[in-house]
PDB file of C-alpha atoms in Angstrom:
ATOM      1  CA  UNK Z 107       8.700 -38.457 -29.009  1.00  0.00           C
ATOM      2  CA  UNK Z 108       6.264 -36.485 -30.877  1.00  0.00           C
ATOM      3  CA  UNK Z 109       3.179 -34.597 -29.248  1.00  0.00           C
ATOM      4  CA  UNK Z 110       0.855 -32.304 -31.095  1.00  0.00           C
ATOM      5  CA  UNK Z 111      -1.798 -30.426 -29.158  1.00  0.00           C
ATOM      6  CA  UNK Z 112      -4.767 -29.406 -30.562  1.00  0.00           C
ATOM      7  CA  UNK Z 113      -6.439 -26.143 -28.574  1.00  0.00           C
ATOM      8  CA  UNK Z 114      -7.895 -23.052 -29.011  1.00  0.00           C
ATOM      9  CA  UNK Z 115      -4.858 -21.126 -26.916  1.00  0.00           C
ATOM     10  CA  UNK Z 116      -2.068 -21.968 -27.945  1.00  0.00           C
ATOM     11  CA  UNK Z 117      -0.526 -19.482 -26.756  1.00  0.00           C
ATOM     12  CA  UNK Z 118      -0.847 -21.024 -23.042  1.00  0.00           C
ATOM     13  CA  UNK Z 119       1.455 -23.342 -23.996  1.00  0.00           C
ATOM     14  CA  UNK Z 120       4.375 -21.371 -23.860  1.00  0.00           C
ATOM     15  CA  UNK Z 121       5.460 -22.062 -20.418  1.00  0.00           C
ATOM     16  CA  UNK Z 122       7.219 -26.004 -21.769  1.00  0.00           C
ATOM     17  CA  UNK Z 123       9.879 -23.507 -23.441  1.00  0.00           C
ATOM     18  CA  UNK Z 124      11.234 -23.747 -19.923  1.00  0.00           C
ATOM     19  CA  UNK Z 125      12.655 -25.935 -17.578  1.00  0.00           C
ATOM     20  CA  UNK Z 126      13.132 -29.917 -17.949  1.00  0.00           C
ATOM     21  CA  UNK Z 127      10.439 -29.863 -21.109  1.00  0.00           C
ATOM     22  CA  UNK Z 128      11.807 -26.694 -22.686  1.00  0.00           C
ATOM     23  CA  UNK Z 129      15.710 -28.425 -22.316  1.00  0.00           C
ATOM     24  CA  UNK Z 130      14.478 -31.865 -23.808  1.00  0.00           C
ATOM     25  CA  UNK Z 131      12.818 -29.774 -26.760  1.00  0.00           C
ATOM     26  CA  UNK Z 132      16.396 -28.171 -27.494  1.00  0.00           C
ATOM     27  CA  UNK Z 133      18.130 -31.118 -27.317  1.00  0.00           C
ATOM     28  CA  UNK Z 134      15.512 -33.032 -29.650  1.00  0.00           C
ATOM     29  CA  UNK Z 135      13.922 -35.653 -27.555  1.00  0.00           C
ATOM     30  CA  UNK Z 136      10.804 -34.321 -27.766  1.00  0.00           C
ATOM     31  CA  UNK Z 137       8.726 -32.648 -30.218  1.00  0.00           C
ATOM     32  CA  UNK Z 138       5.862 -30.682 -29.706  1.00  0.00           C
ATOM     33  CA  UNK Z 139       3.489 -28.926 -31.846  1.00  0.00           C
ATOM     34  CA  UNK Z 140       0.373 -26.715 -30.873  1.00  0.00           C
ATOM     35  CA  UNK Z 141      -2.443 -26.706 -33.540  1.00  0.00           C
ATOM     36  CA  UNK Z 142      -5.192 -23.921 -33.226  1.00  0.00           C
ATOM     37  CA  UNK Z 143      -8.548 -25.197 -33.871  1.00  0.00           C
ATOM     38  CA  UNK Z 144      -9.854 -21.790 -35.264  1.00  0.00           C
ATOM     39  CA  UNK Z 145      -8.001 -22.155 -38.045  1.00  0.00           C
ATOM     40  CA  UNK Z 146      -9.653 -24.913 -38.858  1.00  0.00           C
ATOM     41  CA  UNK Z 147     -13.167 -23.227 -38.678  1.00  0.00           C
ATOM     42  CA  UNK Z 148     -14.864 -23.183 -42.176  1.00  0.00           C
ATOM     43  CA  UNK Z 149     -16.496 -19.745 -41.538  1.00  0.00           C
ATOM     44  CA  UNK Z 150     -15.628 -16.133 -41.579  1.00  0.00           C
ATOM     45  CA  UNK Z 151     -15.854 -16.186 -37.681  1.00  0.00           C
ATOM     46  CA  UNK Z 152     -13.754 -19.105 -37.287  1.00  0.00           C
ATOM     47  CA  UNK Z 153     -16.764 -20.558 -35.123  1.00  0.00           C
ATOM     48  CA  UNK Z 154     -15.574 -23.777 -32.929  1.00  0.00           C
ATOM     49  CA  UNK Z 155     -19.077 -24.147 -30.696  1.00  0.00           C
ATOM     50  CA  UNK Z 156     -22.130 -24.194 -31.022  1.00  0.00           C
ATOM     51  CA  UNK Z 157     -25.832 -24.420 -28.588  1.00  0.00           C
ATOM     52  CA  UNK Z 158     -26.529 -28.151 -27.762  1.00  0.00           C
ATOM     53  CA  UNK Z 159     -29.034 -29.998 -29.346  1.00  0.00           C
ATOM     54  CA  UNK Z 160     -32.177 -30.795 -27.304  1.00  0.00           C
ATOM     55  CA  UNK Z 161     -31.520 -27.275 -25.098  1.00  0.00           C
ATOM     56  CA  UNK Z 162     -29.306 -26.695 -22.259  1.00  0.00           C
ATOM     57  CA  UNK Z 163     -27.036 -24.373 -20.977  1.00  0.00           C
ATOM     58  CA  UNK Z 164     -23.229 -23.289 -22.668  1.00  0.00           C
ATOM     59  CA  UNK Z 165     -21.745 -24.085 -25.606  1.00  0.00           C
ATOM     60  CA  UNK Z 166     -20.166 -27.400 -27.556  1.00  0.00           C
ATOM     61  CA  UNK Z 167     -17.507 -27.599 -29.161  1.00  0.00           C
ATOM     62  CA  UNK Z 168     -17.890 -28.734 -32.720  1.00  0.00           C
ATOM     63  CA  UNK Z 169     -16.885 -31.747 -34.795  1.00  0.00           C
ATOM     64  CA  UNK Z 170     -15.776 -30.234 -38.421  1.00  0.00           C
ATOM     65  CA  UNK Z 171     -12.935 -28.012 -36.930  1.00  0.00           C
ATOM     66  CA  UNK Z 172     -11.608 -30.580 -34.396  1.00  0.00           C
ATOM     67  CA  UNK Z 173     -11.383 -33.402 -36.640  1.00  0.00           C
ATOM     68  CA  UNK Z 174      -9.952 -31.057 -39.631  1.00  0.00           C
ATOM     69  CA  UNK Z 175      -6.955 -29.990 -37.000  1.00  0.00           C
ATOM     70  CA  UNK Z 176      -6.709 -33.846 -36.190  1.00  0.00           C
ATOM     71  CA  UNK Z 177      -6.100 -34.581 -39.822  1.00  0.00           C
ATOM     72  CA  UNK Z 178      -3.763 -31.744 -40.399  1.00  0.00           C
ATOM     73  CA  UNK Z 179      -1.743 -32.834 -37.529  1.00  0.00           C
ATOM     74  CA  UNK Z 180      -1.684 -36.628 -38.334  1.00  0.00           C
ATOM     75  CA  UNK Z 181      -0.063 -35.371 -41.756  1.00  0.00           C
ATOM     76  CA  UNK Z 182       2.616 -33.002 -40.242  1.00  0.00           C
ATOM     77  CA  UNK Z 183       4.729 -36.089 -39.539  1.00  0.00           C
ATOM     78  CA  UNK Z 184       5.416 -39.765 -41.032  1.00  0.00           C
ATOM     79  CA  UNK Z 185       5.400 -41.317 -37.382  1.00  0.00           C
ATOM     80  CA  UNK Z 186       2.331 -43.171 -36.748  1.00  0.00           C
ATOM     81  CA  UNK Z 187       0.189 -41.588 -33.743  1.00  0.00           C
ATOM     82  CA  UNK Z 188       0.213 -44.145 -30.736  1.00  0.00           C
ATOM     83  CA  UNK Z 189      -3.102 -42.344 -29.005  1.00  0.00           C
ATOM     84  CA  UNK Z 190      -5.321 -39.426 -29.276  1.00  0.00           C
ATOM     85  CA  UNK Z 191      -6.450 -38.516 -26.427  1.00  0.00           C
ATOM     86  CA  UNK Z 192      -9.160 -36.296 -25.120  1.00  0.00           C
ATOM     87  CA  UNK Z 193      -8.035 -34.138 -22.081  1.00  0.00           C
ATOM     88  CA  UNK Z 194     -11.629 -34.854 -20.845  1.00  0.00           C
ATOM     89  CA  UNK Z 195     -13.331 -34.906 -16.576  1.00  0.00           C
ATOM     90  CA  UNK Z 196     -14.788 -38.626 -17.806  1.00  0.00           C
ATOM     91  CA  UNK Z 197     -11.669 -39.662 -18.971  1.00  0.00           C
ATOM     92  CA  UNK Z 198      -9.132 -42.479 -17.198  1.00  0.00           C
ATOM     93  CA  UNK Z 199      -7.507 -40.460 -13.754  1.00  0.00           C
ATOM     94  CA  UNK Z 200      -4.238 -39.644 -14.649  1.00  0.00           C
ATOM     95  CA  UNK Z 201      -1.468 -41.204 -12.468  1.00  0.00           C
ATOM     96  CA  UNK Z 202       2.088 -42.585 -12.793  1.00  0.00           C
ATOM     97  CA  UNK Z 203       1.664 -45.553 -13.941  1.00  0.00           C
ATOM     98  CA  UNK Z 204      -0.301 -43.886 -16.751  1.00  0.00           C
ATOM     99  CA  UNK Z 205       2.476 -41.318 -17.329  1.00  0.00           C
ATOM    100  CA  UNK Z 206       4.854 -44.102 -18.327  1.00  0.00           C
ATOM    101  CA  UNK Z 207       3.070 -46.053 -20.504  1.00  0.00           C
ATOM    102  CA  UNK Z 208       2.738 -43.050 -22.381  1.00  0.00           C
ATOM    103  CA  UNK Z 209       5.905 -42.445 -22.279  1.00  0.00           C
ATOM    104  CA  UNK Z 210       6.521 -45.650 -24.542  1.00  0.00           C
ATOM    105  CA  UNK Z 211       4.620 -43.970 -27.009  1.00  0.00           C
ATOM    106  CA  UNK Z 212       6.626 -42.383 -29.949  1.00  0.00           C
ATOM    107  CA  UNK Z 213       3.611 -39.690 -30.971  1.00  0.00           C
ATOM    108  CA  UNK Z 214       0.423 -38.334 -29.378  1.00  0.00           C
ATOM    109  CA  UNK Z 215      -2.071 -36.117 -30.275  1.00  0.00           C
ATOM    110  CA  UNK Z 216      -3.952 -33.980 -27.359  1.00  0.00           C
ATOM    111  CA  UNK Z 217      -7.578 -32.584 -27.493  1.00  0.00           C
ATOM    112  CA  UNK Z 218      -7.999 -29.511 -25.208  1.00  0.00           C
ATOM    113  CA  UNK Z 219     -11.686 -29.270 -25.081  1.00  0.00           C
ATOM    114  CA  UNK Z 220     -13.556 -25.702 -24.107  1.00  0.00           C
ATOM    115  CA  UNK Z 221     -17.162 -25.111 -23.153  1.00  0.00           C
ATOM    116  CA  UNK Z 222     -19.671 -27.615 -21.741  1.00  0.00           C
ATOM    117  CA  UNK Z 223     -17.336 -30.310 -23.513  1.00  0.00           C
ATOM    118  CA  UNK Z 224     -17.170 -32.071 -27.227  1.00  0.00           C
ATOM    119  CA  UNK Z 225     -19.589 -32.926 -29.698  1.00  0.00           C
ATOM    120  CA  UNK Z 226     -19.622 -37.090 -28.526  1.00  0.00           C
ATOM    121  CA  UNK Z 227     -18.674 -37.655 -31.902  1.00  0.00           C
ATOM    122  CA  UNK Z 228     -15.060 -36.571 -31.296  1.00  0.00           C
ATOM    123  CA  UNK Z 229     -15.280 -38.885 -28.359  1.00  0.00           C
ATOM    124  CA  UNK Z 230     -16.746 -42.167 -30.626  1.00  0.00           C
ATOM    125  CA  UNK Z 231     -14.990 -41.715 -33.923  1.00  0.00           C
ATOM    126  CA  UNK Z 232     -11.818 -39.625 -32.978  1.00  0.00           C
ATOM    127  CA  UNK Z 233     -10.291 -40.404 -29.721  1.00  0.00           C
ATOM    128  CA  UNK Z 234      -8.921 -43.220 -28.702  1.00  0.00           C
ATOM    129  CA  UNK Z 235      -8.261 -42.539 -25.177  1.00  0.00           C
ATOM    130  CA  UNK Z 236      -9.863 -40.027 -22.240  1.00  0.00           C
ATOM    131  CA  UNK Z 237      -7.354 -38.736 -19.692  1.00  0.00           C
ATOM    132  CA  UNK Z 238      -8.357 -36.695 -16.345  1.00  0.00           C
ATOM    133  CA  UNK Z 239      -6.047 -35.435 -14.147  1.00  0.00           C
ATOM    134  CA  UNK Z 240      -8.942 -34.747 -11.121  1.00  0.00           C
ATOM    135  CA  UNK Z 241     -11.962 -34.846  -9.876  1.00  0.00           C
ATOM    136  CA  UNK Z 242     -12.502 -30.997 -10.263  1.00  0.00           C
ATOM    137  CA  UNK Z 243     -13.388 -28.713 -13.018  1.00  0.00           C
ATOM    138  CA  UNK Z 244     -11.292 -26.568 -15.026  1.00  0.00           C
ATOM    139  CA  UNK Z 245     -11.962 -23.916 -18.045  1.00  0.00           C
ATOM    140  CA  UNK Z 246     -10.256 -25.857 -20.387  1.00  0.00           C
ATOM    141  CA  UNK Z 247      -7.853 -28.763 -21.248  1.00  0.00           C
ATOM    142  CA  UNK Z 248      -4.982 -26.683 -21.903  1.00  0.00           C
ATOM    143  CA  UNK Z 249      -3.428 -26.927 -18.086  1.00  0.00           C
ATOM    144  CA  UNK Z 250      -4.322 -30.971 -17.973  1.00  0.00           C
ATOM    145  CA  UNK Z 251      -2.358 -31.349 -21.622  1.00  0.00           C
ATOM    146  CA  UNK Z 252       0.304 -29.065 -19.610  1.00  0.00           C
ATOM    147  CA  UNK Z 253       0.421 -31.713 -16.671  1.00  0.00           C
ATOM    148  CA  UNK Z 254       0.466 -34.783 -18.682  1.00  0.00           C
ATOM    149  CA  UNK Z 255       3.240 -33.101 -21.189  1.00  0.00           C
ATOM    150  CA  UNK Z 256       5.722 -32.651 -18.516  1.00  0.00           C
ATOM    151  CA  UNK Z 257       4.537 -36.052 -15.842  1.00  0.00           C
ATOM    152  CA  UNK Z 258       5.313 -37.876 -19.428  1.00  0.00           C
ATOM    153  CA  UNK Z 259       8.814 -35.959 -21.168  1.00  0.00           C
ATOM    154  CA  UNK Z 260      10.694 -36.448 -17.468  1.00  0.00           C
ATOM    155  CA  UNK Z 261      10.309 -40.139 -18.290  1.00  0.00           C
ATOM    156  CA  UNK Z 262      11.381 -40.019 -21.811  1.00  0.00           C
ATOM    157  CA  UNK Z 263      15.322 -41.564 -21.819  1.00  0.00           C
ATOM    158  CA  UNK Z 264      17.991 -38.964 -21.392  1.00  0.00           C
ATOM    159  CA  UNK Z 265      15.903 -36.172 -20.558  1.00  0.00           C
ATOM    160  CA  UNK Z 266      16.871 -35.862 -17.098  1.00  0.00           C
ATOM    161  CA  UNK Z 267      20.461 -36.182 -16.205  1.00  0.00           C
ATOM    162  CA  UNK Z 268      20.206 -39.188 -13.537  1.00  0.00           C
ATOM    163  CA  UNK Z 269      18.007 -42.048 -15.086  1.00  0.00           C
ATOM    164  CA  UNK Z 270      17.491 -43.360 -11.671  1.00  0.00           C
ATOM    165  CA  UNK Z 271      15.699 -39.830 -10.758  1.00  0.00           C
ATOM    166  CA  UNK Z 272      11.870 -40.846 -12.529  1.00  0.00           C
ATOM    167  CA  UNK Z 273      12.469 -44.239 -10.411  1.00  0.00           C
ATOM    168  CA  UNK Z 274      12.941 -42.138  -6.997  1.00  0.00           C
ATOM    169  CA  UNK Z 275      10.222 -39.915  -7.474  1.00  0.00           C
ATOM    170  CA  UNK Z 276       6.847 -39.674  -5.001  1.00  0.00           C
ATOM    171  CA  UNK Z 277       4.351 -42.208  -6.929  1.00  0.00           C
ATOM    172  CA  UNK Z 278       7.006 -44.160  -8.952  1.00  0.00           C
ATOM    173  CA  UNK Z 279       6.657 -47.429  -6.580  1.00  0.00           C
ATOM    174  CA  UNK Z 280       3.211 -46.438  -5.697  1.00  0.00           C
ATOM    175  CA  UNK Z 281       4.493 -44.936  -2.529  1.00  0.00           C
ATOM    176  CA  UNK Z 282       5.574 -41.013  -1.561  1.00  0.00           C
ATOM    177  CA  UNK Z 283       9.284 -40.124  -1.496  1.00  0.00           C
ATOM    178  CA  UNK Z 284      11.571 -40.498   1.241  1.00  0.00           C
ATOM    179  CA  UNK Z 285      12.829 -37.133   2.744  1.00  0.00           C
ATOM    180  CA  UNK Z 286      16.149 -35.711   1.355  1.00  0.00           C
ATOM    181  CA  UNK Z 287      18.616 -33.592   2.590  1.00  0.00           C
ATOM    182  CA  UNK Z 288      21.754 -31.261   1.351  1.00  0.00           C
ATOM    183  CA  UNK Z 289      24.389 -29.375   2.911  1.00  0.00           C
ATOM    184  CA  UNK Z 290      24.400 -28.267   5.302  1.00  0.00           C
ATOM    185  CA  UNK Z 291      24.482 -30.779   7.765  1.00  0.00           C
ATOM    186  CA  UNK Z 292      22.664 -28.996   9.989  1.00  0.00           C
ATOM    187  CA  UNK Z 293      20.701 -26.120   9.834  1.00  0.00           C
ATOM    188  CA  UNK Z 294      18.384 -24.474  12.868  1.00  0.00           C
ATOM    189  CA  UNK Z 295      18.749 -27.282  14.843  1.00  0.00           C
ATOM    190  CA  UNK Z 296      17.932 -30.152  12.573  1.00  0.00           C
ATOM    191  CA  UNK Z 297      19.950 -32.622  11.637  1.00  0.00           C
ATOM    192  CA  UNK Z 298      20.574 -34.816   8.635  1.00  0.00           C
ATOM    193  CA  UNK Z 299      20.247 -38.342  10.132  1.00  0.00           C
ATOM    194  CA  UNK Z 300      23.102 -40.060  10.517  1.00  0.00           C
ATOM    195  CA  UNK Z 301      22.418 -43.208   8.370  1.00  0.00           C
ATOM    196  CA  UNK Z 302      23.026 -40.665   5.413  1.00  0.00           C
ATOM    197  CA  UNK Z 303      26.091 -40.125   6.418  1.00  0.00           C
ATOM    198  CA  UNK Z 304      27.574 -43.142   7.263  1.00  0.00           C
ATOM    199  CA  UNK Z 305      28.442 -44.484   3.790  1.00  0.00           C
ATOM    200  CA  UNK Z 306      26.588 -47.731   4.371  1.00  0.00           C
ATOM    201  CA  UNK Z 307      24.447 -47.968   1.225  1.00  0.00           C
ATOM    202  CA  UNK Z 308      21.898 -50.953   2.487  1.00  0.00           C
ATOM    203  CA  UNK Z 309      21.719 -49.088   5.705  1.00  0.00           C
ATOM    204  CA  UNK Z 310      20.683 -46.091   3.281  1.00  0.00           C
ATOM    205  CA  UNK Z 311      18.699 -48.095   1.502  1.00  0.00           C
ATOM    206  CA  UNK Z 312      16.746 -49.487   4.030  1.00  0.00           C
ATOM    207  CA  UNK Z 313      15.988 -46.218   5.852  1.00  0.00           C
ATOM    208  CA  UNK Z 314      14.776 -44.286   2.628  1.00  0.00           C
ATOM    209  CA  UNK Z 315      12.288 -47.095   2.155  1.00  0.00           C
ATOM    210  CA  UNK Z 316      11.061 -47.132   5.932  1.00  0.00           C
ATOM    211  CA  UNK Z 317      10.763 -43.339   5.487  1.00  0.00           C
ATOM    212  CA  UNK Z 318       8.732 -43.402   2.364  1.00  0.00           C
ATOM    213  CA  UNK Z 319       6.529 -46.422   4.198  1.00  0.00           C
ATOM    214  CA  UNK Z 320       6.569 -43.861   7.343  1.00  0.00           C
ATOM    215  CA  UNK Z 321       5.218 -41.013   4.952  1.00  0.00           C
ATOM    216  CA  UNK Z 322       2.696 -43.118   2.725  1.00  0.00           C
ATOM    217  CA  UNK Z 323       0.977 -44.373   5.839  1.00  0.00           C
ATOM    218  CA  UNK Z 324       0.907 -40.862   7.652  1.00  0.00           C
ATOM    219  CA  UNK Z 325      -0.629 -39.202   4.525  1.00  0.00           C
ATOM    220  CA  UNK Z 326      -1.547 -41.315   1.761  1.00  0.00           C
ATOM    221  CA  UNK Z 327      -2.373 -44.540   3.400  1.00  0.00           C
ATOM    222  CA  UNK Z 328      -4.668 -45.258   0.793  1.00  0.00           C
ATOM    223  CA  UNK Z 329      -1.771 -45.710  -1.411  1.00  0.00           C
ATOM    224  CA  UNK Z 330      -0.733 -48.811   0.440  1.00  0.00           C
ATOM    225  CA  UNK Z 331      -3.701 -50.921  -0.306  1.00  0.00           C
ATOM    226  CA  UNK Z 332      -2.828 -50.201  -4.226  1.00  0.00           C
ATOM    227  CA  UNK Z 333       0.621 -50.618  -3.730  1.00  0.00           C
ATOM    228  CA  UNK Z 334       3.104 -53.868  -4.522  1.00  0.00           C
ATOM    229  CA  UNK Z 335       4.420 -54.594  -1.284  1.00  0.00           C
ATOM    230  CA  UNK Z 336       7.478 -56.523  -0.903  1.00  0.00           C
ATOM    231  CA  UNK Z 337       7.823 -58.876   2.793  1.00  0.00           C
ATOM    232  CA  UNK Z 338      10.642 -56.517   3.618  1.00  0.00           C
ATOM    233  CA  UNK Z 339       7.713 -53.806   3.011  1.00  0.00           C
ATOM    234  CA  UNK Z 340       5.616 -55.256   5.119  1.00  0.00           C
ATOM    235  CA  UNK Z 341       7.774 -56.429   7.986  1.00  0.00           C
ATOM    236  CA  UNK Z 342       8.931 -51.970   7.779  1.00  0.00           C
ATOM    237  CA  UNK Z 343       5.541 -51.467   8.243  1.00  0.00           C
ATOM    238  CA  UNK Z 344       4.548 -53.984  11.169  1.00  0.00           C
ATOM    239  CA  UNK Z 345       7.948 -51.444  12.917  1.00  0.00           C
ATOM    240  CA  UNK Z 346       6.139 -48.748  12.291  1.00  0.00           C
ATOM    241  CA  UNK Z 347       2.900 -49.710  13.830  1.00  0.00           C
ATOM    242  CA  UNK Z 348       5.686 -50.657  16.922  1.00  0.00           C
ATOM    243  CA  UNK Z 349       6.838 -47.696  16.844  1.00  0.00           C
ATOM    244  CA  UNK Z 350       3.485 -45.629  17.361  1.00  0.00           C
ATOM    245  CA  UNK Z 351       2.437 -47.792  20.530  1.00  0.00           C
TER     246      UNK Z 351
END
């Protein structure tokens, strides 16, 4: 995969050097190139904003420069661009299920917007898609890009050593993780239960998904009127609500 980010801080972007990202860029599965908008700028000042038409307060950032870095990244590379995408508080909320279908993708481009936001007509003539990652506001779209870069490379094929680790994690079903343990097998007077232990995989099975049913509905019950519920799922569930009388 190929991702090219357009922003006017590049240099924020050097934390995905490390960790799962920075190991995926080493080994070549992903490619990912930052493209400062200032250089872009047609004036001496390298000016990116401007004041609003019709009055208001801040700045907005301006068409020319952000559509000339588009271009010049669209031409770094033969691979056609699957999306660009506007890291933007209007845009679609950012989720799992929207991390891997982006993860099908073989190229994306990334807008970090500055400011009171983009001149709309970056948003009608440029973009093709609007990504949020929450409803809160932030000083830029560099850390969003940053979230959606790494929620998307983990999914990417052979960038994490177990493939069945994206299918585990919190979110993947539309439910939270299970609990895990590790050695040892008991530490300050907890336990690991014995079901992981006993080298009865359905048994295993069956508890990790009654645990992550047992978590979902103690802190994200919202989850399970979104989520795909199997009649296994919902007969774990109806032992749950037993279980709490």
């Amino acid at each position: 995969m190929e991702i090219d980010v357009l922003t006017l801080f590049p240099a924020m972007f050097s934390p995905l050097r490390e960790s799962v990202v920075g190991r995926a860029i080493k080994r070549g599965l992903v490619t990912v190139r930052t493209w400062n908008i200032r250089d872009f700028a047609t004036d001496r000042h390298r000016t990116v904003d401007d004041a609003p038409y019709g009055g208001g307060g801040g700045m907005v950032m301006m068409p020319q420069p952000v559509f000339a870095a588009c271009e010049a990244a669209k031409a770094a590379s033969h691979t056609p661009v699957d999306a660009v995408i506007l890291l933007s508080p209007q845009g679609r909320l950012f989720c799992q299920s929207v991390a891997w279908e982006l993860s099908k993708s073989s190229r994306l481009i990334l807008i970090c917007g500055h400011y009171e936001g983009f001149d709309e007509r970056i948003r009608t003539q440029l973009a093709t898609d609007e990504i949020s990652i929450g409803d809160y506001v932030l000083t830029g779209g560099e850390l969003p890009a940053m979230v959606v870069i790494d929620a998307v490379v983990r999914l990417i094929p052979g960038v994490l050593g177990n493939e069945d680790s994206p299918r585990d994690d919190s979110f993947a079903s539309g439910l939270l993780e299970y609990p895990q343990y590790t050695r040892p097998r008991e530490f300050r007077g907890e336990a690991v239960p014995e079901v992981l232990l006993s080298g009865n995989h359905e048994a295993i099975r069956r508890w990790r998904r009654k645990e992550s049913l047992r978590r979902t509905l103690a802190r994200r019950p919202d989850l399970l009127e979104k989520a795909e519920l199997t009649p296994e799922d919902l007969a774990l569930l109806r032992e749950l609500k037993e279980e709490e009388r």
